[in-house]
Short mmCIF file of C-alpha atoms in Angstrom, two decimals:
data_model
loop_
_atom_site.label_atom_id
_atom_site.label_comp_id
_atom_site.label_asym_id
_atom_site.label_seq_id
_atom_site.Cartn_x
_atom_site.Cartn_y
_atom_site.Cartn_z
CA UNK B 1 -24.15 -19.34 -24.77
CA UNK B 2 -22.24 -21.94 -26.16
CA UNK B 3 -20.94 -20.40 -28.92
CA UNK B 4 -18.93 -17.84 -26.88
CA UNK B 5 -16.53 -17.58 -23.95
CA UNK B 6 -16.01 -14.88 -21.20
CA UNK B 7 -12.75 -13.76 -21.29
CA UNK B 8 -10.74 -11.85 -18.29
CA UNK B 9 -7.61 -11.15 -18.74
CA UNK B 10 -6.52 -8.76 -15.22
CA UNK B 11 -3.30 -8.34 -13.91
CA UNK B 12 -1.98 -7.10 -10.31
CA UNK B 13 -2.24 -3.77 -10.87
CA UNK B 14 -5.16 -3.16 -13.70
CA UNK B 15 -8.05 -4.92 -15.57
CA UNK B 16 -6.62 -5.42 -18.72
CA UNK B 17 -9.75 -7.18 -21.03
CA UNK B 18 -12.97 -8.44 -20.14
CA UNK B 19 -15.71 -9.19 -22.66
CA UNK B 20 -16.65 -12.40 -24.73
CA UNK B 21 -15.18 -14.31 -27.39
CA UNK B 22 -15.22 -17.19 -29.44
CA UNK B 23 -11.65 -18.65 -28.90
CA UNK B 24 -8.73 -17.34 -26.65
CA UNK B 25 -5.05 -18.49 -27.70
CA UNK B 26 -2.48 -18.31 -25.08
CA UNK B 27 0.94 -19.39 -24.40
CA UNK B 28 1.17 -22.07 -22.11
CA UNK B 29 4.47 -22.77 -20.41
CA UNK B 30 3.63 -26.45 -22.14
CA UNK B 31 3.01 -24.61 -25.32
CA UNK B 32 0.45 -22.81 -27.08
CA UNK B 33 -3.27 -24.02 -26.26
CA UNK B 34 -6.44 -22.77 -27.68
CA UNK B 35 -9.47 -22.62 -25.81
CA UNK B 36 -12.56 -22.89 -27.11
CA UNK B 37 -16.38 -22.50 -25.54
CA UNK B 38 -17.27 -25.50 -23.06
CA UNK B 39 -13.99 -26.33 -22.53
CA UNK B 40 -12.86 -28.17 -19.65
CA UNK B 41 -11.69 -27.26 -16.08
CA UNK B 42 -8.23 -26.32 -16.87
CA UNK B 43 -5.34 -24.30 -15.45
CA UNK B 44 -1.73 -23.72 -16.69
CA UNK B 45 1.09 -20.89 -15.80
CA UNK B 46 1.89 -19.15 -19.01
CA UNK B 47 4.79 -18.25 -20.58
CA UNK B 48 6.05 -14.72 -22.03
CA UNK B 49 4.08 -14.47 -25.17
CA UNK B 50 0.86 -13.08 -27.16
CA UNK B 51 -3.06 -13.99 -25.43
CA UNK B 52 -5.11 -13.63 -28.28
CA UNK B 53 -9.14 -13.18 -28.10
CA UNK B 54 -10.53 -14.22 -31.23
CA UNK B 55 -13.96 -12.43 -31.60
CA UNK B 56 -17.01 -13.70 -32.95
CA UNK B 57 -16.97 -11.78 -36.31
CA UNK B 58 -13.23 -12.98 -37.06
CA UNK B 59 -11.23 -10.06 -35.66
CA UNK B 60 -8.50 -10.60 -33.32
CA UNK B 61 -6.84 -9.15 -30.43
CA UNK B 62 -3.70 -9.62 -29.19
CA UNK B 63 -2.53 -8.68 -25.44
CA UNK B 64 0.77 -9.38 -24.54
CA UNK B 65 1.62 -11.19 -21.12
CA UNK B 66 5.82 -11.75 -20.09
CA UNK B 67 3.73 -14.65 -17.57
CA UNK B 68 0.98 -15.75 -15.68
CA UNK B 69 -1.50 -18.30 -15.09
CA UNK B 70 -4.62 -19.31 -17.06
CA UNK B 71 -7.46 -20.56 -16.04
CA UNK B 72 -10.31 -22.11 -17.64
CA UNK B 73 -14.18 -23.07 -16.23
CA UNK B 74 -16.82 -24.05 -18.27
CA UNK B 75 -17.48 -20.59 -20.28
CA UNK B 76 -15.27 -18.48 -18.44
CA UNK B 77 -11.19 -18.09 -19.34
CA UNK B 78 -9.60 -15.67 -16.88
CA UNK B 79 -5.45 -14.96 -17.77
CA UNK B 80 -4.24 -13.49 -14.67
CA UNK B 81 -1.04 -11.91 -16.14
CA UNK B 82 2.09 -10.57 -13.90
CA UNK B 83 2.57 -7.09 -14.33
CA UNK B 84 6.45 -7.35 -14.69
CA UNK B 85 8.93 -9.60 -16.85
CA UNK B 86 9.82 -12.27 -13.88
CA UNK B 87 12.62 -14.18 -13.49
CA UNK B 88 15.04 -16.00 -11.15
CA UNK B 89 18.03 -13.15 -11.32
CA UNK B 90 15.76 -10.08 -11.33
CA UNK B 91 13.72 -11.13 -8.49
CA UNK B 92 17.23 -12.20 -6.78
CA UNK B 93 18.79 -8.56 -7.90
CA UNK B 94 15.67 -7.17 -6.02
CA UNK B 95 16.18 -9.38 -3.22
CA UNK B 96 19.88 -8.03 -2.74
CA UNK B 97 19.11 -4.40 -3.06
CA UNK B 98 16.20 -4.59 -0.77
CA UNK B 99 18.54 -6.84 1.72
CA UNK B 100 21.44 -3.76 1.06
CA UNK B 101 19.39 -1.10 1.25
CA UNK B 102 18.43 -2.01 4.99
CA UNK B 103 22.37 -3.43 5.92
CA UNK B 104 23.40 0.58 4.87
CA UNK B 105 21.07 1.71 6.97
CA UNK B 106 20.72 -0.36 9.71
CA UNK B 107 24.21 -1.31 10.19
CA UNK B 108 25.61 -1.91 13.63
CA UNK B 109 22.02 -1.30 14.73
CA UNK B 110 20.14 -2.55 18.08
CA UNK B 111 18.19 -5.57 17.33
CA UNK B 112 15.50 -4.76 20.06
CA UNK B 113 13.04 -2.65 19.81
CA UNK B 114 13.88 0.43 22.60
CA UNK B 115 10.62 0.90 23.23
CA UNK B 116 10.80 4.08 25.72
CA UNK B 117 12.38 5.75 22.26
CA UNK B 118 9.70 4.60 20.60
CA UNK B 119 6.83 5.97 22.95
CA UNK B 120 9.17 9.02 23.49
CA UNK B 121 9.12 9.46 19.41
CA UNK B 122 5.23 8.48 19.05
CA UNK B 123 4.78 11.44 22.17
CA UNK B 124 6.38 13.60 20.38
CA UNK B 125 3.99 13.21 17.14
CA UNK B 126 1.33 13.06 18.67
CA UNK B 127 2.11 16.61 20.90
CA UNK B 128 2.50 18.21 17.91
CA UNK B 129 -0.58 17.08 16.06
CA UNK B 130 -2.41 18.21 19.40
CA UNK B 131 -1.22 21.53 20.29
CA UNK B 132 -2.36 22.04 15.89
CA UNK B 133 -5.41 20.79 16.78
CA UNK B 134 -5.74 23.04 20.01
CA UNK B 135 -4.36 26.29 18.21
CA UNK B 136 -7.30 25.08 15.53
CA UNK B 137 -9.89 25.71 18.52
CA UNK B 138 -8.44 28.43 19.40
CA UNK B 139 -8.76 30.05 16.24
CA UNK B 140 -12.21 28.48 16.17
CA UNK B 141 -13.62 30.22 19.04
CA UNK B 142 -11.85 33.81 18.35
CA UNK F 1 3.51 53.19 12.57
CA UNK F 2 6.42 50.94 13.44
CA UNK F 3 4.62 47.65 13.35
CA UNK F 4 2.88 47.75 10.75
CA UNK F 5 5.28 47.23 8.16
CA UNK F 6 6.18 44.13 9.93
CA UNK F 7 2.73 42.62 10.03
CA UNK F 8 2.16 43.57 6.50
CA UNK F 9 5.10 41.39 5.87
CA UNK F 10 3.82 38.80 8.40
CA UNK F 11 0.77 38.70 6.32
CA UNK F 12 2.30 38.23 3.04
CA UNK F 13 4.53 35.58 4.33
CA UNK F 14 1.26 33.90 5.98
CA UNK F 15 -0.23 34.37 2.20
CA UNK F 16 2.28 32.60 0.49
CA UNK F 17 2.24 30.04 2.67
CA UNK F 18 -1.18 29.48 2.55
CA UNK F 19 -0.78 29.12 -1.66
CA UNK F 20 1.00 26.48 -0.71
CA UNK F 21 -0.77 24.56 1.26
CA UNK F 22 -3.99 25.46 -1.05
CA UNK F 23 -1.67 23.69 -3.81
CA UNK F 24 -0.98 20.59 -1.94
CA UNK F 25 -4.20 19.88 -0.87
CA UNK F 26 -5.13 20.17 -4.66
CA UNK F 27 -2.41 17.97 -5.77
CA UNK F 28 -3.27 15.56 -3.01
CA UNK F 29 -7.22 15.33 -4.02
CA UNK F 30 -6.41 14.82 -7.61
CA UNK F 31 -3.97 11.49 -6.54
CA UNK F 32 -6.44 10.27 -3.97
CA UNK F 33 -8.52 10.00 -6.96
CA UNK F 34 -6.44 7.98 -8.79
CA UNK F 35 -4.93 6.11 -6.20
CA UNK F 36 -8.30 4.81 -5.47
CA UNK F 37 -8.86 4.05 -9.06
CA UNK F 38 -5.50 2.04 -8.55
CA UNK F 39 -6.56 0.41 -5.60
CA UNK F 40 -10.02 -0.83 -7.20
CA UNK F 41 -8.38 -2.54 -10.38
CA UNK F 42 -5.93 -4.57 -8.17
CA UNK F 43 -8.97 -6.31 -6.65
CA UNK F 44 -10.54 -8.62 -9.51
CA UNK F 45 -6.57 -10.09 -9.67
CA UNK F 46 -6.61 -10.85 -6.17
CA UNK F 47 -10.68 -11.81 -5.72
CA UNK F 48 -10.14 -14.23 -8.62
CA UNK F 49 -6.95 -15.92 -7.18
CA UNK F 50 -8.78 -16.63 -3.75
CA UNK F 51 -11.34 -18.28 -6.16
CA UNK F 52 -8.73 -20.35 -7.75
CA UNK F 53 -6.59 -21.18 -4.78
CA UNK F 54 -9.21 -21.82 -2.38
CA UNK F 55 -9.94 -24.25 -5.12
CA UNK F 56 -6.80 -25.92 -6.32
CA UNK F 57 -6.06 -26.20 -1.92
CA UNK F 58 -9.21 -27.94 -1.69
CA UNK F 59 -9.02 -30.11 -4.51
CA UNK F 60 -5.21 -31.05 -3.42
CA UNK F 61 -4.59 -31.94 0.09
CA UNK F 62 -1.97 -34.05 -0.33
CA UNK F 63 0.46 -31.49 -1.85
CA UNK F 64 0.71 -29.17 1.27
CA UNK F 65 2.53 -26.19 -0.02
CA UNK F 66 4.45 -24.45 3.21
CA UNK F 67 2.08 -21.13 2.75
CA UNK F 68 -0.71 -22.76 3.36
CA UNK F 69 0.33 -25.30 6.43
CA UNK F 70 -0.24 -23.05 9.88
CA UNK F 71 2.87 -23.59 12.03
CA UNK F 72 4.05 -22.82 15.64
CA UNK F 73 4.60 -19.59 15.64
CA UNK F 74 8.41 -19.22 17.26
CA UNK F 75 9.80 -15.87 14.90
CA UNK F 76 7.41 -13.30 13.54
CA UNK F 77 8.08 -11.12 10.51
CA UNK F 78 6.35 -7.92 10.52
CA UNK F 79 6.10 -5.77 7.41
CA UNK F 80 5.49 -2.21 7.70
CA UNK F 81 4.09 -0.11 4.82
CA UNK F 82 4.66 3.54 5.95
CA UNK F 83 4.54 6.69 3.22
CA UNK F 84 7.83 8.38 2.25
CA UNK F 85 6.29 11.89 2.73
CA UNK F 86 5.36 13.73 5.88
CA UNK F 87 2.49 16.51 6.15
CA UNK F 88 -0.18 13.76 6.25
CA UNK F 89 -1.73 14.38 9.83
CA UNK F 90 -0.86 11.39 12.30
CA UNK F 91 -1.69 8.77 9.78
CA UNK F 92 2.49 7.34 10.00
CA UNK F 93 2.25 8.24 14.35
CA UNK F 94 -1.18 6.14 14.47
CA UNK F 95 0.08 2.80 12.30
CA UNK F 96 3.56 2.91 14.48
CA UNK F 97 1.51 2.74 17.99
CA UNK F 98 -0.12 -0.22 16.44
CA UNK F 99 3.12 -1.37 15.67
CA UNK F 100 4.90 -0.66 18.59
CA UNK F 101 2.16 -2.22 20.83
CA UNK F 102 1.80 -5.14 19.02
CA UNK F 103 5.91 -5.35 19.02
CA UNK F 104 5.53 -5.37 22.82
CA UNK F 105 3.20 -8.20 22.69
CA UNK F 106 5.19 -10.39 20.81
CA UNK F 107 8.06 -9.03 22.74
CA UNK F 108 5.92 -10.43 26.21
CA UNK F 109 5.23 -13.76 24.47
CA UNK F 110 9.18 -13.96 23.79
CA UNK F 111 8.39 -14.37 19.98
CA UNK F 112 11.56 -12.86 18.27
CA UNK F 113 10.47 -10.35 15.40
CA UNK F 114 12.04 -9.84 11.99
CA UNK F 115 11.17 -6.20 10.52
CA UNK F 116 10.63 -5.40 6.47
CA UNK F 117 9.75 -1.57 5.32
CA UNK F 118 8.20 0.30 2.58
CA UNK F 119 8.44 3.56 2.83
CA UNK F 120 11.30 6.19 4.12
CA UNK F 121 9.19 6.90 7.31
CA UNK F 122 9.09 3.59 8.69
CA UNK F 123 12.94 3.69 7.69
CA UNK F 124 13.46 6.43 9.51
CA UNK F 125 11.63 5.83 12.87
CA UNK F 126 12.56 1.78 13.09
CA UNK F 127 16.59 3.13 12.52
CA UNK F 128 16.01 5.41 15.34
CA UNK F 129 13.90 3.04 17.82
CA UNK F 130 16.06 -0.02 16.84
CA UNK F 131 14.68 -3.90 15.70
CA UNK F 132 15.67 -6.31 13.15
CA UNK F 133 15.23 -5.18 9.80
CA UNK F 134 15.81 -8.10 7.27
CA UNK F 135 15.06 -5.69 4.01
CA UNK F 136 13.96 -2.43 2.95
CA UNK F 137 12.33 -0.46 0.03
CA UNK F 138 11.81 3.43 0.08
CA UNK F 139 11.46 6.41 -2.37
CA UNK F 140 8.25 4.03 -4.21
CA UNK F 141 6.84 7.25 -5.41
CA UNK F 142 2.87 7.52 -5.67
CA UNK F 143 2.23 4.49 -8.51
CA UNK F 144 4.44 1.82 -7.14
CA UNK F 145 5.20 -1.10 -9.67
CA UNK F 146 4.88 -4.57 -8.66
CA UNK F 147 8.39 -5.07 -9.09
CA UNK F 148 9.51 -2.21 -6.48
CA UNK F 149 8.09 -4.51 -3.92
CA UNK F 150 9.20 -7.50 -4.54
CA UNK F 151 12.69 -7.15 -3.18
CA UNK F 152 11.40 -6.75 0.17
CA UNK F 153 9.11 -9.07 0.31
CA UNK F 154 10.98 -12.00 -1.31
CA UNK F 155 13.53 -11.40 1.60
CA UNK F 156 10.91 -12.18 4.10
CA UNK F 157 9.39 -14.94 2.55
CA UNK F 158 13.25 -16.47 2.19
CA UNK F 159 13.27 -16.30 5.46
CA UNK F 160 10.05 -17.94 6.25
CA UNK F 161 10.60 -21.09 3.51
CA UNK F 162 14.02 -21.03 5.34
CA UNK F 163 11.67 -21.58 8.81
CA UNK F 164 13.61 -18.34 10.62
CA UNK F 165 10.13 -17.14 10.59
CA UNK F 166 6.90 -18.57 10.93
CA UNK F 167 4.81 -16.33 9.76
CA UNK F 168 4.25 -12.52 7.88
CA UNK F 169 1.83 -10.06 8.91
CA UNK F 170 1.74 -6.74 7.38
CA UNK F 171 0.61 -3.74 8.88
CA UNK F 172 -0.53 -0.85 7.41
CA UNK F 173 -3.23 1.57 7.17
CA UNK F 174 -6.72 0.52 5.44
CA UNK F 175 -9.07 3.05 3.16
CA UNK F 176 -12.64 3.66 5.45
CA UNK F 177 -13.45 7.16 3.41
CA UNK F 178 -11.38 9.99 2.90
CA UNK F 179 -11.94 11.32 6.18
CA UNK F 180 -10.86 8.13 7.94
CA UNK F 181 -7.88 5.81 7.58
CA UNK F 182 -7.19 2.70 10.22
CA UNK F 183 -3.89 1.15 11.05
CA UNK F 184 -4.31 -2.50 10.53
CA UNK F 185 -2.43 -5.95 10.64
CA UNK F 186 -2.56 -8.53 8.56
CA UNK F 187 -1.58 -11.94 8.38
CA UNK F 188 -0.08 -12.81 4.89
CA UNK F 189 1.45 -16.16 4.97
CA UNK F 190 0.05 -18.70 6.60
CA UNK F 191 -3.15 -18.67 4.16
CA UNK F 192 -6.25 -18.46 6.34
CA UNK F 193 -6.93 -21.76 4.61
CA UNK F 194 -10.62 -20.63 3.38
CA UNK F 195 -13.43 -22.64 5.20
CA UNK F 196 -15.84 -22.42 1.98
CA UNK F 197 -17.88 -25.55 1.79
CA UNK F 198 -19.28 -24.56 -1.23
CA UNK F 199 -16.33 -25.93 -3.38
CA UNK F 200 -16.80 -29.06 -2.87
CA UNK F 201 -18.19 -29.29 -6.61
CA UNK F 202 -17.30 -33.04 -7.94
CA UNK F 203 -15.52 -31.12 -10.64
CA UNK F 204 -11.37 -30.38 -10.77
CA UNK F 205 -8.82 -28.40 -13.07
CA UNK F 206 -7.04 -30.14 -15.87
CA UNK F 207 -2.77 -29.28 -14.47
CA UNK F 208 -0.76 -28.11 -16.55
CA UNK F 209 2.31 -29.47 -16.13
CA UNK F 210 1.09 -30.43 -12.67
CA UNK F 211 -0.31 -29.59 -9.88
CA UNK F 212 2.44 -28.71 -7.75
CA UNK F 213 3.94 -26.16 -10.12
CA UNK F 214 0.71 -24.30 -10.46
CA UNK F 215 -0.10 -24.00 -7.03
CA UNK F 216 3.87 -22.68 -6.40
CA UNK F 217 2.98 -19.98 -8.54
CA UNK F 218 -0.06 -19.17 -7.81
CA UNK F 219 0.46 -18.53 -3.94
CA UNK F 220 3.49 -16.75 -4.51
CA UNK F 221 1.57 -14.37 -7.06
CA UNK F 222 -1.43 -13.91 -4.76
CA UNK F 223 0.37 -13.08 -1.95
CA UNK F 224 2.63 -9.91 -4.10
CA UNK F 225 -1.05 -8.99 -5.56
CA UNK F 226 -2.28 -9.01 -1.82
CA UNK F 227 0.79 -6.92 -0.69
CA UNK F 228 0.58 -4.91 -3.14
CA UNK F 229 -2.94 -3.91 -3.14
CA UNK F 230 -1.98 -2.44 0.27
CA UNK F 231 0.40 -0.67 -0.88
CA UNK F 232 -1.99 1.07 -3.34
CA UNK F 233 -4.47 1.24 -0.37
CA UNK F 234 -1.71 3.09 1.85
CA UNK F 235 -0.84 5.92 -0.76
CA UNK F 236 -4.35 5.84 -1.19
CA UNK F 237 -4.89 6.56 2.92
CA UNK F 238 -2.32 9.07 2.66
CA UNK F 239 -3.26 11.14 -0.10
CA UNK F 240 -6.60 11.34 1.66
CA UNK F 241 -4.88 12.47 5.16
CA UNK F 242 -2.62 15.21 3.45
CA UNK F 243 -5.26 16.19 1.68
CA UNK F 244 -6.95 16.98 5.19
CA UNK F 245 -4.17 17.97 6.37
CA UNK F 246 -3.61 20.78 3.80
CA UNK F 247 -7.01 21.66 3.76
CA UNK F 248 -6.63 22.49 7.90
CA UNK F 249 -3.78 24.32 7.43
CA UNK F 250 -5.15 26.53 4.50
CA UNK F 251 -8.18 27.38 6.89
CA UNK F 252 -5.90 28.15 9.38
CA UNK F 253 -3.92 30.30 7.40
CA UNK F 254 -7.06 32.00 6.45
CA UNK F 255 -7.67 32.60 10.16
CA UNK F 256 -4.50 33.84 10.79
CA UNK F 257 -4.61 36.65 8.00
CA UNK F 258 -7.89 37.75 9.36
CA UNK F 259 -6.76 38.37 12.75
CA UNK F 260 -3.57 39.64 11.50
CA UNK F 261 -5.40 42.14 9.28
CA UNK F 262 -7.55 43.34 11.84
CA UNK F 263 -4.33 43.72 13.98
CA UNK F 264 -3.22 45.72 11.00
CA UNK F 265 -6.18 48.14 10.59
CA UNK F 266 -5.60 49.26 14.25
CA UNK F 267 -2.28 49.94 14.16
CA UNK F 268 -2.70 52.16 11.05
CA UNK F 269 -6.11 53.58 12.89
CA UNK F 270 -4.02 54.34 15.75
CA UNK F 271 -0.99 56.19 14.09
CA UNK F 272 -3.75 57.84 11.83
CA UNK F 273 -5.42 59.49 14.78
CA UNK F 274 -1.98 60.17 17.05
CA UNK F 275 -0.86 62.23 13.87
CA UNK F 276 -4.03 64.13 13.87
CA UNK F 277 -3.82 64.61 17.29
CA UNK F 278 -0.54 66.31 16.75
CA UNK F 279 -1.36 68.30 13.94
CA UNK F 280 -4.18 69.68 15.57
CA UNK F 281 -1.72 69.51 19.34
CA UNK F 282 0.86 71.83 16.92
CA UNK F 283 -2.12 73.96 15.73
CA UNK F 284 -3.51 75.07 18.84
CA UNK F 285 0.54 76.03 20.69
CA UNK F 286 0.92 78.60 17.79
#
């Protein structure tokens, strides 16, 4: 037990590494830190780098992470590692086009809800999707 | 003889259409599949940052980051993950009642709410009904990135640090089997702060550069995980309806060419015999 680590490494949108090791290196926003069985309680964000898993026979792997945040527990090292390169002006470019996208669209637009369009609309779905279901009987029973 | 050209064409058309559908409710079980694959490898992320946060917040009281500090709630924001494709049943008409009534509620409690969409649906019915849309994403396809939601959602939670809102709920519909999908809502931010007594371990993390920075981080990455695992969950729910969907109207289809066959048979029956009747008619004036 003391001789190896578990090691997750998972991001948002998949499990990227799980299994043991004897040492993980990773790159700390601080620098690079190297983690060894037993160490202590630790956690960290990371910076855009390589998270290597050093197994017990020697051999590496490396998985590389643009970010994240590690975190250590006694015999367990999870990296949870973002999914896409993040930074100030992307996430601000994304900001704009997702605050354009809607001005476009929604442009001199009615700030309330009108809800009788709304029931009138939600009616009108929900007609349809009945008179299917009732020609489904229909065609059931013939 | 004179209709039965036109139901032979009827039936062709009916055919064809039917290949169709067939098709799509092939295509659609084949993405459910892997949309649900999708949806299960987002979880460990987000099961081992409630671990970690529930932590760090417990561990930390005295740096109270905004998303975790329950306020008055004055301004909603509401975002609403609908698909960008019809021919999925009523799953978008069933999450926009839920919508719409709980709208009216806040409306009745004279709580002003701020609107964010995913999806070209949700687009298109909110820009018809009217309300306040702050930001929008459509066209996400079937394996969304992380990044294609953050635009949307970084506009809402601008607006909450901001304090024009006081807190985001997201509504959307939840995976019960592929049979059944449920509109829910969900609070996002506030953070339920987690009652867990069992954390209170003697033990605490080593910060890195402190703790502050990490926890920043850290909420802001569990709630995109969180928002985007019901994303996943959503294309998930509506691969499932259009496959059921498709699948009802290939039956029906099926239906339809029986009786139109029958219909078919008939006619040609009946011109069969009126001929014969005439031949024989002819035969018998000579």
């Amino acid at each position: 037990m003391a001789d190896t680590i578990q090691v997750g490494i998972v991001s948002a949108e998949k499990e990227i590494f799980s299994g043991h090791a004897a040492m993980v290196f990773a790159p700390a926003k601080l620098g690079e830190v190297g983690i060894a069985p037993g160490h202590s309680p630790f956690i960290t964000p990371l910076g855009p780098g390589e998270v290597r898993v050093k197994h017990g026979d020697g051999h590496e792997e490396a998985f590389y992470v643009s970010g994240g945040i590690l975190e250590v527990q006694p015999g367990m090292v999870t990296v949870l590692s973002d999914t896409a390169v993040r930074a100030e002006d992307l996430d601000e470019a994304a900001v704009l086009k997702a605050k354009e996208d809607a001005e476009r669209q929604f442009h001199d637009h009615e700030a309330r809800v009108d809800y009788a369009i709304a029931q009138a609309q939600l009616a009108e779905t929900v007609a349809q999707l009945q008179t299917i279901q009732r020609l489904r009987r229909r065609a059931g029973r013939g | 003889m004179a209709g039965a050209k036109e139901i032979r064409t009827k039936i062709a058309s009916v055919k064809s259409t039917q290949k169709i559908t067939k098709a799509m409710e092939m295509v659609a079980a084949s993405k459910m599949r892997k949309t649900q694959d999708r949806m299960r490898a987002a979880r460990p992320y987000a099961a081992m940052m409630r671990h970690v946060i529930a932590h760090v917040g417990h561990a930390n009281p005295e740096y109270p980051h905004p998303f975790l500090v329950p306020r008055e709630i004055k301004r909603v924001g509401l975002i609403v993950v609908s698909t960008d494709r019809g021919l999925c049943g009523g799953l978008n008409a069933n999450l926009f009642r839920e919508v719409i009534r709980r709208l009216k509620d806040f409306d009745q409690q004279g709580k002003e709410v701020h609107l964010g969409l995913y999806g070209a649906k949700a687009s298109g019915f909110f820009s018809r009904t009217g309300g306040r849309v702050l930001g929008q994403a459509i066209h996400l396809g079937d394996s969304p990135k992380l990044m294609d939601l953050i635009g949307v959602w970084k506009v809402m939670a601008e607006a909450f640090m901001a304090g024009s809102i006081d807190a985001i709920a997201v509504a959307s519909n939840r995976f019960v089997n592929s049979m059944t999908q449920k509109p829910a809502i969900e609070q996002l931010v506030p953070i339920d702060p987690e009652k867990d007594k069992a954390l209170s371990h003697h033990w605490d993390y080593i910060y890195e550069p402190d703790a502050r920075e990490v926890l920043d981080q850290l909420l802001n990455r569990y709630v995109e995980s969180l928002l985007y695992q019901l994303v996943v969950e959503n294309i998930a729910c509506e691969m499932a309806a259009r496959m059921v969907a498709m699948k009802s109207a290939s039956d029906n289809a099926g239906k339809l060419i029986g009786e139109l066959q029958l219909i078919y048979n008939k006619a040609r029956q009946a011109a069969i015999t009126q001929e014969l009747a005439e031949i024989v008619g002819g035969a018998a004036a000579v």
